[in-house]
PDB file of C-alpha atoms in Angstrom:
ATOM      1  CA  MET A   1     125.783 103.111   9.738  1.00 54.00           C
ATOM      2  CA  PRO A   2     124.257 106.408   8.471  1.00 67.00           C
ATOM      3  CA  ASN A   3     120.820 106.218   6.609  1.00 83.00           C
ATOM      4  CA  LEU A   4     121.446 105.470   2.861  1.00 87.00           C
ATOM      5  CA  GLU A   5     118.363 107.338   1.900  1.00 91.00           C
ATOM      6  CA  LEU A   6     120.301 110.450   3.169  1.00 92.00           C
ATOM      7  CA  TYR A   7     123.409 109.782   1.367  1.00 91.00           C
ATOM      8  CA  GLU A   8     124.597 112.485  -1.060  1.00 90.00           C
ATOM      9  CA  LYS A   9     126.876 111.482  -3.827  1.00 89.00           C
ATOM     10  CA  LYS A  10     129.610 114.180  -4.452  1.00 85.00           C
ATOM     11  CA  VAL A  11     131.244 114.392  -7.887  1.00 83.00           C
ATOM     12  CA  LEU A  12     134.177 116.569  -7.936  1.00 84.00           C
ATOM     13  CA  SER A  13     135.269 116.136 -11.506  1.00 81.00           C
ATOM     14  CA  ASP A  14     137.999 118.645 -11.831  1.00 89.00           C
ATOM     15  CA  GLU A  15     141.161 116.837 -10.907  1.00 87.00           C
ATOM     16  CA  GLU A  16     143.237 120.072 -10.636  1.00 91.00           C
ATOM     17  CA  LEU A  17     140.762 121.552  -8.238  1.00 94.00           C
ATOM     18  CA  PRO A  18     139.279 118.532  -6.341  1.00 95.00           C
ATOM     19  CA  VAL A  19     137.309 121.005  -3.976  1.00 96.00           C
ATOM     20  CA  GLN A  20     133.682 122.238  -4.321  1.00 95.00           C
ATOM     21  CA  LEU A  21     133.773 125.791  -3.441  1.00 96.00           C
ATOM     22  CA  ALA A  22     130.409 127.889  -2.965  1.00 95.00           C
ATOM     23  CA  HIS A  23     129.063 130.897  -1.274  1.00 95.00           C
ATOM     24  CA  ASN A  24     125.663 130.682   0.653  1.00 94.00           C
ATOM     25  CA  ARG A  25     123.517 133.852   1.249  1.00 96.00           C
ATOM     26  CA  HIS A  26     120.069 133.676   2.897  1.00 95.00           C
ATOM     27  CA  VAL A  27     117.817 136.440   3.594  1.00 96.00           C
ATOM     28  CA  ALA A  28     115.174 134.526   5.660  1.00 96.00           C
ATOM     29  CA  CYS A  29     115.643 132.244   8.319  1.00 97.00           C
ATOM     30  CA  GLY A  30     115.171 128.592   7.597  1.00 97.00           C
ATOM     31  CA  GLU A  31     116.847 125.529   5.924  1.00 96.00           C
ATOM     32  CA  ILE A  32     120.269 126.110   4.444  1.00 97.00           C
ATOM     33  CA  PHE A  33     120.599 122.483   3.575  1.00 96.00           C
ATOM     34  CA  GLY A  34     118.705 119.250   4.665  1.00 96.00           C
ATOM     35  CA  SER A  35     120.069 116.226   6.465  1.00 97.00           C
ATOM     36  CA  HIS A  36     122.647 114.320   4.364  1.00 96.00           C
ATOM     37  CA  TRP A  37     126.014 112.664   4.685  1.00 96.00           C
ATOM     38  CA  HIS A  38     128.899 111.850   2.205  1.00 96.00           C
ATOM     39  CA  GLU A  39     132.399 110.703   2.307  1.00 93.00           C
ATOM     40  CA  HIS A  40     133.780 114.156   2.004  1.00 95.00           C
ATOM     41  CA  VAL A  41     134.656 116.766   4.519  1.00 97.00           C
ATOM     42  CA  GLU A  42     132.500 119.734   4.506  1.00 98.00           C
ATOM     43  CA  MET A  43     133.354 123.192   6.053  1.00 98.00           C
ATOM     44  CA  HIS A  44     131.232 126.209   6.421  1.00 98.00           C
ATOM     45  CA  TYR A  45     132.786 129.630   7.399  1.00 98.00           C
ATOM     46  CA  VAL A  46     130.151 132.111   8.660  1.00 98.00           C
ATOM     47  CA  PHE A  47     130.783 135.692   7.609  1.00 97.00           C
ATOM     48  CA  GLU A  48     127.509 137.119   8.726  1.00 98.00           C
ATOM     49  CA  GLY A  49     124.363 136.115  10.575  1.00 98.00           C
ATOM     50  CA  GLY A  50     123.699 132.952  12.594  1.00 98.00           C
ATOM     51  CA  ALA A  51     122.669 129.364  12.118  1.00 98.00           C
ATOM     52  CA  VAL A  52     122.282 125.969  13.971  1.00 98.00           C
ATOM     53  CA  PHE A  53     124.064 123.106  12.418  1.00 98.00           C
ATOM     54  CA  HIS A  54     123.144 119.471  13.558  1.00 98.00           C
ATOM     55  CA  ILE A  55     126.138 117.080  13.065  1.00 98.00           C
ATOM     56  CA  ASP A  56     125.510 113.577  14.082  1.00 94.00           C
ATOM     57  CA  GLN A  57     123.912 113.837  17.468  1.00 91.00           C
ATOM     58  CA  GLU A  58     125.308 117.274  18.481  1.00 97.00           C
ATOM     59  CA  CYS A  59     123.616 120.718  17.826  1.00 98.00           C
ATOM     60  CA  TYR A  60     125.977 123.712  17.260  1.00 98.00           C
ATOM     61  CA  GLU A  61     124.965 127.361  17.287  1.00 98.00           C
ATOM     62  CA  VAL A  62     127.188 129.465  14.927  1.00 98.00           C
ATOM     63  CA  GLN A  63     127.654 133.002  14.278  1.00 98.00           C
ATOM     64  CA  ALA A  64     129.973 135.331  12.212  1.00 98.00           C
ATOM     65  CA  GLY A  65     133.524 134.290  12.511  1.00 98.00           C
ATOM     66  CA  ASP A  66     132.888 130.645  13.121  1.00 98.00           C
ATOM     67  CA  LEU A  67     133.929 127.557  11.217  1.00 98.00           C
ATOM     68  CA  ILE A  68     131.683 124.432  11.383  1.00 98.00           C
ATOM     69  CA  ILE A  69     132.956 121.301  10.056  1.00 98.00           C
ATOM     70  CA  ALA A  70     131.139 117.972   9.251  1.00 98.00           C
ATOM     71  CA  ASN A  71     133.783 115.232   8.804  1.00 97.00           C
ATOM     72  CA  ARG A  72     133.403 112.268   6.459  1.00 95.00           C
ATOM     73  CA  ASN A  73     130.356 110.080   6.991  1.00 95.00           C
ATOM     74  CA  GLU A  74     128.658 112.359   9.517  1.00 97.00           C
ATOM     75  CA  LEU A  75     125.019 113.209   9.044  1.00 97.00           C
ATOM     76  CA  HIS A  76     124.554 116.961   8.910  1.00 98.00           C
ATOM     77  CA  ALA A  77     121.945 119.791   8.405  1.00 98.00           C
ATOM     78  CA  GLY A  78     121.901 123.565   8.672  1.00 98.00           C
ATOM     79  CA  TYR A  79     119.482 126.210   9.511  1.00 98.00           C
ATOM     80  CA  SER A  80     119.727 129.894   9.377  1.00 98.00           C
ATOM     81  CA  THR A  81     118.754 131.604  12.539  1.00 98.00           C
ATOM     82  CA  ALA A  82     119.968 135.268  12.031  1.00 97.00           C
ATOM     83  CA  VAL A  83     119.803 136.962   8.719  1.00 97.00           C
ATOM     84  CA  PRO A  84     121.240 137.986   6.473  1.00 97.00           C
ATOM     85  CA  TYR A  85     123.228 134.706   6.642  1.00 98.00           C
ATOM     86  CA  GLU A  86     126.292 134.489   4.602  1.00 97.00           C
ATOM     87  CA  ALA A  87     128.891 131.664   4.518  1.00 98.00           C
ATOM     88  CA  SER A  88     131.631 130.091   2.374  1.00 97.00           C
ATOM     89  CA  LEU A  89     131.601 126.472   1.796  1.00 97.00           C
ATOM     90  CA  LEU A  90     134.331 123.854   1.051  1.00 98.00           C
ATOM     91  CA  VAL A  91     133.732 120.307   0.293  1.00 97.00           C
ATOM     92  CA  PHE A  92     136.644 118.080  -0.304  1.00 95.00           C
ATOM     93  CA  ASP A  93     138.135 114.525   0.156  1.00 93.00           C
ATOM     94  CA  PRO A  94     141.477 115.029   2.103  1.00 92.00           C
ATOM     95  CA  SER A  95     143.201 112.241   0.011  1.00 92.00           C
ATOM     96  CA  ASP A  96     142.512 114.288  -3.172  1.00 92.00           C
ATOM     97  CA  ILE A  97     144.264 117.304  -1.679  1.00 91.00           C
ATOM     98  CA  SER A  98     147.184 115.599  -0.049  1.00 89.00           C
ATOM     99  CA  ARG A  99     148.085 112.001   0.137  1.00 89.00           C
ATOM    100  CA  GLU A 100     149.774 112.531   3.293  1.00 91.00           C
ATOM    101  CA  LEU A 101     147.036 114.194   5.060  1.00 87.00           C
ATOM    102  CA  GLY A 102     144.575 111.643   3.511  1.00 85.00           C
ATOM    103  CA  GLU A 103     146.482 108.777   4.823  1.00 87.00           C
ATOM    104  CA  LYS A 104     145.953 109.976   8.458  1.00 86.00           C
ATOM    105  CA  ASN A 105     142.108 109.490   8.380  1.00 84.00           C
ATOM    106  CA  LEU A 106     141.734 113.060   9.914  1.00 89.00           C
ATOM    107  CA  ARG A 107     138.849 114.016  12.066  1.00 93.00           C
ATOM    108  CA  PHE A 108     138.531 117.808  12.588  1.00 96.00           C
ATOM    109  CA  GLN A 109     137.099 119.525  15.628  1.00 97.00           C
ATOM    110  CA  SER A 110     133.438 120.446  14.713  1.00 98.00           C
ATOM    111  CA  LEU A 111     133.442 124.023  15.703  1.00 98.00           C
ATOM    112  CA  ILE A 112     136.155 126.571  15.662  1.00 98.00           C
ATOM    113  CA  ARG A 113     135.066 130.067  17.203  1.00 98.00           C
ATOM    114  CA  GLY A 114     136.471 133.403  16.098  1.00 97.00           C
ATOM    115  CA  ASP A 115     139.954 132.278  14.715  1.00 98.00           C
ATOM    116  CA  ALA A 116     141.514 135.153  12.788  1.00 98.00           C
ATOM    117  CA  THR A 117     143.850 132.844  10.923  1.00 98.00           C
ATOM    118  CA  VAL A 118     141.010 130.689   9.731  1.00 98.00           C
ATOM    119  CA  ARG A 119     139.078 133.677   8.522  1.00 98.00           C
ATOM    120  CA  ARG A 120     142.166 135.053   6.583  1.00 98.00           C
ATOM    121  CA  MET A 121     142.727 131.525   5.019  1.00 98.00           C
ATOM    122  CA  MET A 122     139.121 131.150   4.090  1.00 98.00           C
ATOM    123  CA  MET A 123     139.116 134.657   2.567  1.00 97.00           C
ATOM    124  CA  ASP A 124     142.349 133.907   0.574  1.00 98.00           C
ATOM    125  CA  ILE A 125     140.979 130.652  -0.860  1.00 98.00           C
ATOM    126  CA  PHE A 126     137.807 132.231  -1.982  1.00 97.00           C
ATOM    127  CA  THR A 127     139.609 135.343  -3.454  1.00 97.00           C
ATOM    128  CA  VAL A 128     141.935 133.322  -5.527  1.00 98.00           C
ATOM    129  CA  TYR A 129     138.991 131.172  -6.773  1.00 97.00           C
ATOM    130  CA  SER A 130     136.749 134.083  -7.692  1.00 96.00           C
ATOM    131  CA  GLU A 131     139.603 135.811  -9.546  1.00 97.00           C
ATOM    132  CA  ALA A 132     140.403 132.565 -11.578  1.00 95.00           C
ATOM    133  CA  ALA A 133     143.770 133.957 -12.705  1.00 97.00           C
ATOM    134  CA  LEU A 134     146.260 131.539 -14.388  1.00 98.00           C
ATOM    135  CA  GLY A 135     147.221 128.793 -11.908  1.00 97.00           C
ATOM    136  CA  TYR A 136     144.342 129.545  -9.648  1.00 97.00           C
ATOM    137  CA  ARG A 137     143.351 125.800  -9.293  1.00 97.00           C
ATOM    138  CA  ALA A 138     146.912 124.937  -8.035  1.00 96.00           C
ATOM    139  CA  LEU A 139     146.994 127.935  -5.705  1.00 97.00           C
ATOM    140  CA  CYS A 140     143.435 127.088  -4.342  1.00 97.00           C
ATOM    141  CA  CYS A 141     144.573 123.489  -3.570  1.00 95.00           C
ATOM    142  CA  ALA A 142     147.803 124.902  -1.902  1.00 96.00           C
ATOM    143  CA  LYS A 143     145.646 127.264   0.253  1.00 97.00           C
ATOM    144  CA  VAL A 144     143.371 124.392   1.291  1.00 97.00           C
ATOM    145  CA  THR A 145     146.276 122.368   2.169  1.00 96.00           C
ATOM    146  CA  GLU A 146     147.559 125.237   4.288  1.00 97.00           C
ATOM    147  CA  LEU A 147     144.087 125.310   6.038  1.00 97.00           C
ATOM    148  CA  LEU A 148     144.023 121.695   6.781  1.00 96.00           C
ATOM    149  CA  VAL A 149     147.590 121.671   8.322  1.00 95.00           C
ATOM    150  CA  TYR A 150     146.575 124.581  10.431  1.00 97.00           C
ATOM    151  CA  LEU A 151     143.491 122.947  11.601  1.00 96.00           C
ATOM    152  CA  CYS A 152     145.530 119.677  12.381  1.00 92.00           C
ATOM    153  CA  ARG A 153     148.141 121.443  14.439  1.00 85.00           C
TER     154      ARG A 153
END
């Protein structure tokens, strides 16, 4: 069982968009985020630079074009190693996105390298989110669902 002191409670209060979306940019090497775990899936798509992610007992070196995924309840931490480091972040509970996918208790591969489709999908999600046009929440959810289905296949 993971260390309860490192538990991070996620509160995603927007029912129409049950996904935390963020963009990280670091200009100095060092901690991106400290060790923690939660019941949500956390995905980082690296656009620039490099980093080391520790997920449970494994260490992953990532670079531009990589998607790194911490599944539910996995202890994880990240450290930038090549700057500038730039990445987009998604945090979500698959059950909140799709009941069908949530019922499958999905476990994603931790590292996906250089997949052009993943890059396009991540860029689409964040473009829709940043433009915040009418219906953007529903469209973001649809695009996250599309990404999850792609990663499952």
